[in-house]
Coordinates of C-alpha atoms and ligand atoms in Angstrom, one line a residue:
M762 CA -27.7 32.8 81.2
N763 CA -30.9 33.6 79.4
I764 CA -30.8 36.3 76.8
D765 CA -33.2 38.8 78.1
R766 CA -34.4 41.0 75.4
N767 CA -37.0 42.7 77.6
D768 CA -34.7 45.3 78.8
A769 CA -34.5 46.8 75.3
P770 CA -37.6 49.0 75.5
A771 CA -36.4 50.6 78.7
L772 CA -33.1 51.5 77.2
T773 CA -34.7 53.1 74.1
S774 CA -37.4 54.7 76.2
F775 CA -37.1 58.3 75.0
I776 CA -37.8 57.3 71.4
R777 CA -40.5 54.8 72.4
N778 CA -42.1 57.5 74.6
I779 CA -42.4 59.7 71.5
I780 CA -43.9 56.9 69.5
D781 CA -46.3 56.0 72.3
E782 CA -47.3 59.6 72.6
D783 CA -47.9 59.8 68.8
N784 CA -50.0 56.6 69.1
R785 CA -52.1 58.0 71.9
A786 CA -52.7 61.2 70.0
G787 CA -53.6 59.1 66.9
K788 CA -51.0 61.0 64.9
W789 CA -50.2 58.2 62.5
S790 CA -53.2 55.9 63.2
Q791 CA -50.8 53.6 65.1
R792 CA -48.6 53.2 62.0
V793 CA -44.8 53.0 62.8
E794 CA -42.4 53.1 59.8
T795 CA -38.7 53.6 60.3
R796 CA -35.8 53.3 58.0
F797 CA -32.1 52.3 58.1
P798 CA -30.4 54.5 55.5
P799 CA -26.7 53.5 55.0
E800 CA -24.7 55.1 52.2
P801 CA -23.2 52.2 50.1
N802 CA -19.7 53.8 50.3
G803 CA -18.2 51.3 52.7
Y804 CA -18.9 48.2 54.8
L805 CA -21.3 48.3 57.7
H806 CA -19.7 48.4 61.1
I807 CA -20.6 47.8 64.7
G808 CA -21.9 51.4 65.1
H809 CA -24.3 50.7 62.2
A810 CA -25.5 47.6 64.1
K811 CA -26.8 49.9 66.8
S812 CA -28.8 51.9 64.3
I813 CA -30.0 48.6 62.7
C814 CA -31.1 47.1 66.0
L815 CA -32.8 50.3 67.0
N816 CA -34.7 50.9 63.7
F817 CA -35.6 47.3 63.0
G818 CA -36.3 46.6 66.7
I819 CA -38.7 49.4 67.0
A820 CA -40.6 48.5 63.8
R821 CA -40.8 44.9 65.0
D822 CA -42.0 45.8 68.5
Y823 CA -44.7 48.2 67.2
G824 CA -45.9 45.8 64.4
G825 CA -44.5 48.2 61.8
V826 CA -41.8 47.9 59.2
C827 CA -38.3 49.2 58.8
H828 CA -37.2 50.2 55.3
L829 CA -33.7 49.4 54.1
R830 CA -32.7 52.4 52.0
L831 CA -29.5 52.7 50.2
D832 CA -28.7 56.4 50.5
D833 CA -26.8 56.6 47.3
T834 CA -26.4 60.2 46.2
N835 CA -22.6 60.4 46.0
P836 CA -21.7 58.7 42.8
E837 CA -18.0 58.7 43.2
K838 CA -17.8 56.6 46.3
E839 CA -20.6 54.1 45.9
S840 CA -20.7 50.6 44.4
V841 CA -22.7 47.4 44.0
E842 CA -20.1 45.6 46.2
Y843 CA -21.1 47.8 49.1
V844 CA -24.8 47.5 48.5
E845 CA -24.5 43.7 48.5
S846 CA -22.5 43.6 51.7
I847 CA -25.0 45.9 53.4
I848 CA -27.9 43.7 52.4
D849 CA -26.1 40.6 53.6
G850 CA -25.1 42.3 56.8
V851 CA -28.6 43.4 57.8
K852 CA -30.0 39.9 57.0
W853 CA -27.2 38.2 58.9
L854 CA -28.0 40.4 61.9
G855 CA -31.5 38.8 61.7
F856 CA -33.6 41.5 60.3
D857 CA -35.7 41.8 57.2
W858 CA -37.6 44.5 55.4
T859 CA -40.7 42.7 54.2
K860 CA -44.2 43.1 55.5
D861 CA -47.3 41.5 54.3
G862 CA -45.4 40.1 51.3
R863 CA -44.0 43.5 50.3
E864 CA -40.4 44.3 50.2
Y865 CA -39.3 47.7 51.6
L866 CA -35.9 47.9 50.0
F867 CA -35.3 51.4 48.4
Y868 CA -32.6 53.4 46.8
A869 CA -32.4 57.2 47.1
S870 CA -31.3 57.1 43.5
D871 CA -34.8 55.9 42.6
Y872 CA -36.0 59.4 43.6
Y873 CA -33.7 61.4 41.3
D874 CA -36.6 62.4 39.0
K875 CA -38.8 63.4 41.9
L876 CA -36.0 65.3 43.7
Y877 CA -35.2 67.2 40.5
E878 CA -38.9 68.0 39.9
F879 CA -39.2 69.3 43.5
A880 CA -36.0 71.4 43.0
E881 CA -37.6 73.1 40.0
L882 CA -40.7 73.7 42.1
L883 CA -38.6 75.4 44.8
I884 CA -37.0 77.6 42.1
E885 CA -40.4 78.6 40.7
R886 CA -41.5 79.5 44.2
G887 CA -38.5 81.7 44.7
Q888 CA -37.1 79.4 47.3
A889 CA -34.0 78.2 45.5
Y890 CA -31.5 79.9 43.2
V891 CA -28.5 79.1 41.1
D892 CA -25.4 80.5 42.7
S893 CA -22.4 81.0 40.4
Q894 CA -19.8 81.9 43.0
T895 CA -16.8 79.7 43.4
A896 CA -16.7 77.3 46.3
D897 CA -14.1 79.5 47.9
E898 CA -16.3 82.6 47.6
M899 CA -19.2 80.7 49.2
R900 CA -17.0 79.6 52.0
L901 CA -15.7 83.1 52.7
T902 CA -19.2 84.6 52.7
R903 CA -20.7 82.1 55.1
G904 CA -20.1 84.3 58.0
S905 CA -19.2 83.2 61.5
A906 CA -20.9 82.4 64.8
Q907 CA -20.9 86.2 65.6
E908 CA -21.4 87.4 62.1
A909 CA -24.2 86.9 59.5
G910 CA -23.2 85.5 56.1
K911 CA -23.1 87.7 53.1
K912 CA -25.8 87.3 50.5
S913 CA -24.6 86.0 47.2
P914 CA -24.7 88.5 44.3
F915 CA -26.7 85.9 42.4
R916 CA -29.3 85.5 45.1
D917 CA -31.9 87.6 43.5
R918 CA -31.9 86.0 40.1
S919 CA -35.4 85.7 38.7
P920 CA -37.1 82.3 38.9
E921 CA -37.0 82.2 35.1
A922 CA -33.2 82.8 35.0
N923 CA -32.7 80.2 37.7
L924 CA -34.8 77.6 36.0
D925 CA -32.9 78.1 32.7
L926 CA -29.6 77.8 34.4
F927 CA -30.6 74.8 36.5
R928 CA -31.9 73.0 33.3
R929 CA -28.7 73.7 31.6
M930 CA -26.8 72.4 34.6
K931 CA -28.7 69.2 34.2
A932 CA -28.1 69.2 30.5
G933 CA -24.4 69.1 31.1
E934 CA -23.6 72.6 29.7
F935 CA -21.4 73.6 32.7
K936 CA -18.3 72.4 34.3
E937 CA -18.2 71.0 37.8
G938 CA -18.3 73.8 40.4
E939 CA -19.4 76.4 37.9
H940 CA -22.9 76.6 39.5
V941 CA -24.8 75.1 42.4
L942 CA -28.4 75.2 43.4
R943 CA -29.0 76.7 46.8
A944 CA -32.0 76.9 49.0
K945 CA -32.9 80.5 49.7
I946 CA -33.4 80.6 53.5
D947 CA -31.6 82.9 55.8
M948 CA -28.0 84.1 55.5
A949 CA -28.2 85.5 59.0
S950 CA -29.5 82.4 60.7
P951 CA -27.6 81.4 63.8
N952 CA -27.8 77.9 62.4
F953 CA -25.3 77.6 59.6
N954 CA -27.3 74.8 58.0
L955 CA -29.9 77.4 57.1
R956 CA -27.6 79.9 55.5
D957 CA -28.7 79.0 52.0
P958 CA -27.5 75.4 51.9
V959 CA -26.4 73.9 48.6
I960 CA -29.0 71.4 47.4
Y961 CA -27.6 70.4 44.0
R962 CA -24.1 70.3 42.6
I963 CA -22.6 69.3 39.2
R964 CA -20.7 66.0 39.1
F965 CA -19.7 64.3 35.9
A966 CA -19.5 60.9 37.6
H967 CA -20.8 57.5 36.7
H968 CA -23.4 56.3 39.2
Y969 CA -23.4 52.6 39.8
R970 CA -27.2 52.5 39.2
T971 CA -28.2 55.5 37.1
G972 CA -25.0 55.4 35.0
D973 CA -24.4 58.7 33.2
T974 CA -28.0 59.8 33.1
W975 CA -27.3 62.6 35.6
C976 CA -24.6 65.1 36.0
V977 CA -26.4 67.0 38.9
Y978 CA -26.7 65.2 42.2
P979 CA -28.7 66.2 45.3
M980 CA -27.1 66.9 48.7
Y981 CA -27.9 64.7 51.7
D982 CA -30.0 67.3 53.6
Y983 CA -32.2 67.8 50.6
S984 CA -32.6 64.2 49.5
H985 CA -32.9 62.6 52.9
C986 CA -36.0 64.3 54.2
I987 CA -37.7 64.0 50.8
S988 CA -36.9 60.3 50.7
D989 CA -38.4 59.8 54.1
A990 CA -41.6 61.6 53.1
L991 CA -41.9 59.7 49.8
E992 CA -41.6 56.5 51.7
N993 CA -44.1 57.5 54.4
I994 CA -41.6 57.2 57.2
T995 CA -43.1 58.1 60.5
H996 CA -40.1 58.4 62.7
S997 CA -36.7 59.1 61.2
L998 CA -34.0 58.2 63.6
A999 CA -30.7 60.0 63.0
T1000 CA -27.4 60.3 65.0
L1001 CA -26.8 63.4 67.1
E1002 CA -24.8 65.3 64.6
F1003 CA -27.9 65.8 62.6
E1004 CA -29.7 67.7 65.4
D1005 CA -28.7 71.0 63.8
H1006 CA -29.9 69.8 60.5
R1007 CA -33.4 69.1 61.7
P1008 CA -34.7 72.7 61.0
L1009 CA -33.6 72.2 57.4
Y1010 CA -35.2 68.8 57.3
D1011 CA -38.4 70.4 58.4
W1012 CA -38.0 73.4 56.1
F1013 CA -37.8 71.4 52.9
L1014 CA -40.8 69.3 53.8
N1015 CA -42.9 72.2 54.9
Q1016 CA -42.2 74.1 51.6
L1017 CA -43.1 71.0 49.6
T1018 CA -46.2 70.4 51.7
E1019 CA -47.4 73.9 51.2
D1020 CA -47.2 73.2 47.5
G1021 CA -49.2 70.1 47.8
K1022 CA -46.5 67.6 47.3
F1023 CA -46.9 66.0 50.7
T1024 CA -49.6 65.9 53.3
R1025 CA -49.3 66.2 57.1
P1026 CA -48.3 64.7 59.4
L1027 CA -44.7 64.8 58.1
P1028 CA -42.0 62.4 59.2
R1029 CA -40.2 63.5 62.3
Q1030 CA -36.4 63.3 62.8
I1031 CA -35.3 62.2 66.2
E1032 CA -31.7 62.1 67.2
F1033 CA -29.8 59.5 69.3
S1034 CA -26.2 59.0 70.3
R1035 CA -23.7 57.2 68.2
L1036 CA -22.1 54.0 69.4
N1037 CA -18.4 54.2 70.0
L1038 CA -16.6 51.1 71.0
T1039 CA -13.4 51.2 72.9
Y1040 CA -10.2 49.8 71.4
T1041 CA -11.6 50.2 67.9
I1042 CA -12.8 52.8 65.4
T1043 CA -16.1 53.2 63.6
S1044 CA -15.1 55.9 61.1
K1045 CA -15.6 54.6 57.6
R1046 CA -12.7 56.7 56.4
K1047 CA -10.3 55.3 58.9
L1048 CA -11.5 51.7 58.4
L1049 CA -10.8 52.2 54.7
Q1050 CA -7.3 53.4 55.5
L1051 CA -6.7 50.3 57.6
V1052 CA -7.6 48.2 54.7
N1053 CA -5.9 50.2 52.0
E1054 CA -2.6 50.5 53.9
N1055 CA -2.7 46.8 54.8
H1056 CA -2.8 47.3 58.6
V1057 CA -5.3 44.5 58.4
E1058 CA -6.0 41.7 56.0
G1059 CA -9.2 43.1 54.4
W1060 CA -12.6 44.3 55.3
D1061 CA -13.4 40.9 56.9
D1062 CA -10.2 40.7 58.9
P1063 CA -11.4 39.2 62.2
R1064 CA -10.0 42.2 64.1
M1065 CA -12.1 44.7 62.1
P1066 CA -15.2 46.1 63.7
T1067 CA -17.1 45.7 60.4
I1068 CA -20.1 43.4 60.4
V1069 CA -18.1 41.1 58.0
G1070 CA -15.2 41.3 60.4
V1071 CA -17.0 40.5 63.6
R1072 CA -18.8 37.7 61.8
R1073 CA -15.6 36.2 60.6
R1074 CA -14.2 36.6 64.1
G1075 CA -17.1 34.4 65.3
F1076 CA -19.4 36.8 67.0
T1077 CA -23.0 35.7 66.6
P1078 CA -25.9 37.9 65.5
E1079 CA -27.5 37.2 68.8
S1080 CA -24.5 38.6 70.7
I1081 CA -24.5 41.8 68.7
R1082 CA -28.2 42.3 69.1
L1083 CA -27.8 41.6 72.8
M1084 CA -25.0 44.2 73.1
C1085 CA -27.1 46.8 71.3
D1086 CA -30.0 46.0 73.7
R1087 CA -27.7 46.5 76.6
V1088 CA -26.4 49.8 75.4
A1089 CA -28.7 52.6 76.3
V1090 CA -30.0 54.8 73.5
T1091 CA -29.5 58.3 74.8
K1092 CA -28.9 61.8 73.7
V1093 CA -25.3 61.8 74.9
D1094 CA -22.5 60.3 72.9
S1095 CA -20.5 57.8 74.9
W1096 CA -17.9 55.1 74.6
I1097 CA -19.1 51.5 75.2
D1098 CA -16.4 49.2 76.5
M1099 CA -15.4 46.3 74.2
S1100 CA -16.1 44.1 77.2
V1101 CA -19.8 44.7 76.7
L1102 CA -19.6 43.0 73.3
E1103 CA -17.4 40.3 74.6
G1104 CA -19.7 39.7 77.6
A1105 CA -22.7 39.4 75.3
L1106 CA -20.9 36.8 73.2
R1107 CA -20.1 34.7 76.3
D1108 CA -23.7 35.0 77.5
D1109 CA -24.9 33.9 74.2
L1110 CA -22.5 31.0 73.7
D1111 CA -22.2 29.7 77.3
E1112 CA -25.3 27.6 76.8
K1113 CA -25.0 26.9 73.1
A1114 CA -21.4 26.0 72.5
P1115 CA -20.2 22.4 72.8
R1116 CA -17.0 22.0 74.7
A1117 CA -13.7 20.6 73.5
I1118 CA -10.1 20.4 74.6
A1119 CA -7.4 22.3 72.9
V1120 CA -3.7 22.6 73.8
L1121 CA -2.5 25.9 72.4
D1122 CA 1.1 25.9 73.6
P1123 CA 2.0 22.2 73.5
L1124 CA 4.5 20.4 75.7
K1125 CA 4.9 16.6 75.7
L1126 CA 3.8 14.7 78.8
I1127 CA 5.0 11.1 78.9
V1128 CA 3.2 8.7 81.2
D1129 CA 6.1 6.3 81.8
N1130 CA 4.1 3.5 83.4
Y1131 CA 1.5 3.4 80.7
P1132 CA 2.0 0.5 78.3
E1133 CA 3.4 1.5 75.0
G1134 CA 1.4 1.0 71.9
T1135 CA -2.0 0.9 73.6
S1136 CA -4.7 3.4 74.4
E1137 CA -8.1 3.6 76.0
T1138 CA -11.1 5.8 75.6
C1139 CA -12.0 8.6 77.9
S1140 CA -15.2 10.7 77.7
A1141 CA -16.5 14.1 78.7
P1142 CA -19.8 15.8 78.4
V1143 CA -20.5 17.8 75.3
H1144 CA -21.8 20.5 77.7
P1145 CA -21.4 20.2 81.4
H1146 CA -24.8 21.6 82.2
Y1147 CA -26.7 19.6 79.6
P1148 CA -26.0 15.9 80.0
E1149 CA -28.7 15.2 77.4
R1150 CA -26.5 16.5 74.8
G1151 CA -24.3 13.4 75.2
A1152 CA -20.7 12.7 75.5
R1153 CA -17.6 13.1 73.4
E1154 CA -14.8 10.5 73.4
F1155 CA -11.1 10.8 73.0
P1156 CA -8.1 8.5 73.6
F1157 CA -5.7 8.4 76.5
S1158 CA -2.3 7.0 75.7
R1159 CA 1.3 7.1 76.8
E1160 CA 2.2 10.4 75.2
L1161 CA 0.0 13.4 75.7
W1162 CA 0.1 17.1 75.0
I1163 CA -0.3 19.6 77.8
E1164 CA 0.1 23.3 78.1
R1165 CA 3.6 24.5 78.6
E1166 CA 2.4 26.7 81.5
D1167 CA 1.1 23.7 83.3
F1168 CA 4.6 22.6 84.3
Q1169 CA 7.1 24.4 86.5
E1170 CA 10.3 22.7 87.4
V1171 CA 10.6 24.8 90.5
P1172 CA 7.1 25.7 91.5
K1173 CA 6.2 29.3 92.4
K1174 CA 4.3 29.7 95.7
G1175 CA 0.7 28.6 95.2
Y1176 CA 1.4 26.7 92.0
F1177 CA -0.7 23.5 92.1
R1178 CA -0.1 22.1 88.6
L1179 CA 2.8 19.8 87.5
F1180 CA 6.1 19.9 89.2
P1181 CA 8.4 17.1 90.3
G1182 CA 6.8 15.1 93.1
N1183 CA 3.3 16.7 92.7
K1184 CA 0.1 15.0 91.7
V1185 CA -2.6 16.5 89.5
R1186 CA -5.7 15.2 87.8
L1187 CA -5.7 15.0 84.0
K1188 CA -9.2 16.2 83.5
Y1189 CA -11.6 13.4 82.4
G1190 CA -8.6 11.0 82.8
F1191 CA -6.3 9.9 85.5
V1192 CA -4.3 11.3 88.4
V1193 CA -0.6 11.4 87.6
E1194 CA 2.5 12.2 89.6
C1195 CA 5.2 14.2 88.0
T1196 CA 8.6 12.5 88.1
G1197 CA 10.8 15.0 86.2
A1198 CA 11.5 16.6 82.8
D1199 CA 13.8 16.3 79.8
K1200 CA 15.7 19.4 78.7
D1201 CA 17.7 20.4 75.7
E1202 CA 21.2 21.9 75.7
Q1203 CA 19.9 25.4 76.4
G1204 CA 18.0 24.1 79.4
N1205 CA 14.5 24.3 77.8
V1206 CA 12.1 21.7 78.9
T1207 CA 11.3 19.4 76.0
A1208 CA 9.2 16.8 77.8
V1209 CA 7.7 16.1 81.2
H1210 CA 7.5 12.7 82.7
C1211 CA 5.0 11.2 85.1
N1212 CA 3.4 8.0 86.3
Y1213 CA -0.3 7.4 86.4
F1214 CA -2.5 5.7 89.0
L1215 CA -4.5 2.9 87.4
D1216 CA -7.4 3.2 89.9
S1217 CA -7.8 7.0 89.6
R1218 CA -9.8 7.1 86.4
S1219 CA -12.4 9.9 86.4
G1220 CA -15.9 8.7 86.9
T1221 CA -14.8 5.5 88.7
E1222 CA -15.1 4.9 92.5
G1223 CA -11.4 4.9 93.1
A1224 CA -11.1 8.4 91.7
N1225 CA -12.5 10.0 94.8
A1226 CA -9.7 8.6 97.0
Y1227 CA -7.3 10.9 95.3
K1228 CA -7.2 14.5 96.7
V1229 CA -5.3 16.7 94.3
K1230 CA -5.2 20.5 94.1
G1231 CA -4.6 20.9 90.4
T1232 CA -6.5 19.8 87.3
I1233 CA -5.0 20.2 83.9
H1234 CA -6.2 19.5 80.4
W1235 CA -4.5 17.3 77.8
V1236 CA -4.8 15.8 74.4
S1237 CA -3.5 12.4 73.4
A1238 CA -0.6 12.8 71.0
K1239 CA -1.9 9.9 69.0
G1240 CA -5.2 10.9 67.4
A1241 CA -4.9 14.6 68.1
Y1242 CA -5.9 17.1 65.4
E1243 CA -3.1 19.5 64.8
A1244 CA -4.7 22.7 63.8
E1245 CA -3.9 26.3 62.9
V1246 CA -5.4 28.5 65.6
R1247 CA -5.5 32.3 65.4
L1248 CA -5.4 34.2 68.7
Y1249 CA -6.6 37.7 68.3
E1250 CA -6.1 40.7 70.7
R1251 CA -7.6 44.1 70.4
L1252 CA -6.6 46.0 67.3
F1253 CA -5.7 49.1 69.2
K1254 CA -3.7 49.6 72.4
E1255 CA -5.6 52.6 73.5
P1256 CA -9.3 52.6 74.5
Q1257 CA -9.9 55.7 72.3
P1258 CA -7.6 55.4 69.3
G1259 CA -6.3 58.7 68.1
A1260 CA -7.6 60.6 71.2
G1261 CA -5.9 63.9 72.1
G1262 CA -4.9 64.6 68.5
V1263 CA -2.5 61.7 68.0
E1264 CA -2.4 59.8 64.7
F1265 CA -4.8 56.9 65.3
L1266 CA -2.4 54.5 63.5
N1267 CA 0.1 55.1 66.3
D1268 CA -2.3 53.4 68.6
L1269 CA -2.4 50.2 66.6
N1270 CA -1.6 47.1 68.6
L1271 CA 1.1 45.5 66.5
A1272 CA 0.7 42.2 68.4
S1273 CA -3.0 41.8 67.7
K1274 CA -2.7 38.5 65.8
R1275 CA -0.8 35.4 66.8
V1276 CA -1.0 32.1 64.9
V1277 CA -0.2 28.9 66.7
R1278 CA -0.1 25.2 65.8
A1279 CA -2.3 23.6 68.5
Y1280 CA -3.4 20.1 69.3
L1281 CA -7.1 19.5 69.6
E1282 CA -9.2 16.6 70.6
P1283 CA -10.0 14.4 67.6
A1284 CA -13.7 15.4 67.3
A1285 CA -12.7 19.1 66.6
R1286 CA -11.7 18.0 63.2
A1287 CA -15.3 17.6 62.2
A1288 CA -16.1 21.3 62.9
L1289 CA -17.8 23.0 60.0
R1290 CA -17.3 26.6 58.9
E1291 CA -18.8 29.0 61.5
D1292 CA -19.2 26.2 64.1
R1293 CA -18.5 27.7 67.5
I1294 CA -16.8 25.7 70.3
Q1295 CA -15.7 26.5 73.8
F1296 CA -12.1 25.2 74.2
E1297 CA -12.1 24.5 77.8
R1298 CA -10.1 27.1 79.7
H1299 CA -9.2 29.0 76.6
G1300 CA -12.4 30.7 75.5
Y1301 CA -14.8 30.6 72.6
F1302 CA -13.5 29.7 69.1
V1303 CA -15.0 29.5 65.7
A1304 CA -14.1 27.5 62.6
D1305 CA -13.0 30.3 60.2
R1306 CA -15.6 30.7 57.5
I1307 CA -13.1 31.3 54.7
D1308 CA -10.0 29.2 55.4
S1309 CA -11.5 26.1 56.9
Q1310 CA -11.7 23.0 54.7
P1311 CA -13.8 20.0 55.3
G1312 CA -12.1 17.9 57.9
E1313 CA -9.5 20.6 58.3
P1314 CA -10.9 23.5 60.2
V1315 CA -8.9 26.6 61.1
F1316 CA -9.9 28.2 64.4
N1317 CA -10.2 31.9 65.4
R1318 CA -10.4 32.8 69.0
I1319 CA -13.5 35.0 69.4
V1320 CA -13.0 35.8 73.1
S1321 CA -11.3 34.3 76.1
L1322 CA -13.3 33.0 79.1
R1323 CA -14.1 35.6 81.6
D1324 CA -12.8 33.4 84.4
N1325 CA -9.2 32.6 85.0
W1326 CA -9.4 28.8 84.7
G1327 CA -6.1 28.4 86.5
K1328 CA -7.5 30.1 89.6
R1329 CA -10.7 28.2 89.6
H1330 CA -9.1 24.8 89.6
Ligands
LIG2891 P1 -20.5 58.6 56.5 O1 -19.4 59.3 57.1 O2 -20.1 57.9 55.3 O3 -21.8 59.4 56.4 P2 -22.0 57.2 58.5 O4 -21.3 56.5 59.7 O5 -22.9 58.3 58.8 O6 -20.8 57.5 57.6 P3 -24.1 56.0 56.9 O7 -23.9 54.8 56.0 O8 -24.5 57.3 56.5 O9 -22.7 56.1 57.7 O10 -24.9 55.5 58.2 C1 -26.2 54.8 58.1 C2 -26.9 55.0 59.3 O11 -26.2 54.4 60.4 C3 -27.2 56.4 59.7 O12 -28.5 56.6 60.1 C4 -26.2 56.7 60.8 O13 -26.7 57.7 61.6 C5 -26.1 55.4 61.5 N1 -24.8 55.2 62.1 C6 -23.6 55.3 61.5 N2 -22.6 55.2 62.4 C7 -23.2 55.0 63.6 C8 -22.8 54.8 65.0 N3 -21.4 54.8 65.3 N4 -23.7 54.6 65.9 C9 -25.0 54.6 65.7 N5 -25.5 54.8 64.4 C10 -24.6 55.0 63.4
LIG2892 MG1 -23.9 59.3 56.9

């Protein structure tokens, strides 16, 4: 299947309509500048991928640019490690932030001086004041949906007094929590965000970029809109929970514009729905908990919905972009089924991935009438639909590995694979007739026996004379590559982990990882890190990018095949 990226505009239409309208009206002289503003306090996850594809995709389609902005105004939680992983993740997804040779990589912390200067300006204009109430007092006087908040007793301090206190806050003369700077807006507003929001607080914390230069740090609502305006962002796309913050976004920018700091038009915030994916979680806090409490093996555990996790699992950047294109960007939060991501991976890899044979649950098949100590070469196409990609070769010999489920001593109704007296085709090899099985003392089957038909070799004329109902895959025991293969299932048992107030950890699927020793056709040994292969019948696999060694790849199952191979054959 072709990856059709043309459905993307339709699915993001409401945002594109706004941009088109702005362009028609000449609002920005056709300029489109977006930004992706992650906070470097954790690893990017699949939800961020939606925001990345949206912001960078719109910039690309309108000939604009999307800024990558590290929104780093919470010193305690941020680090260079996170910054680096964010930069890597966006690049890996296939996007970049350069235009006409200029790099649009920014840090909110670069604006600390400006943000501080603007705060002093708001104070001088009587639009901000230092509040000396405790956090508890502020909470108790916020009011409720029915009731207006109470004005702080410090609300009417003079600009001079406020300026003095704010400068002393900056100079480190006060303890954390002793004072905050608040915008003076409207304690009776039905929108809580306008009830004199805090814009600066004292934190004696080391910032990974500005070190100990600052002990006052700006709040998100204040720094975000100003960062957008300083960077000349035209359309600022935010998730829906910021809808109620938009009046505040506009308020700050309007005040500063009246004072000549910015010119109109001002960046416009537009909200869209978050991406929630079933059977997983996209809360940074909960992801951190999974890592810290060792429920997974790190941020890049192949079961994690982080970008590093899905990458290690084997998902391609194309598949993630395809999923994001297929998910409508709307105004209503919704849950996207994990199958959308899995389907996108299959659609991406179906054409690209070379085929190989793997036996994941091995059982010996002995071809009793095949001469001992000899072998011959069989071949199969690298890709069944692209003969030009050539053939792969592997040996056929007396002892083979087959899947344990491909033999039943007493066949169930409708079972066409191996059972005593039945004939099946060994794919790309010969037709064999099952003669029986060996068992151990407990009655477990230890080996299956068969005879082969010399004139039934696939691709020869004689082959057509054999009509069999079952085809199974196999690997010659001699020459097989015995590999570690990791079979992953969904990390959570429930589509919406933690729904209905249950502890989300209770919904963990404890059987989400299974490691097997498998036998693969010899050529699989040459797979390099991040090479992706379809193991016929089993699904798409990747050579693990960390644990694989040259000549000794370890494989992760990315997804199984949609079709039930057993039924098809
Ligand atoms: P935090 O709780 O730390 O604020 P966050 O999920 O908002 O977490 P940010 O790093 O602030 O993380 O997010 C960066 C950008 O990605 C924001 O614009 C945010 O709206 C967007 N984003 C985050 N999660 C999702 C999601 N699940 N779906 C779509 N966009 C998302
Ligand atoms: Mg956020």
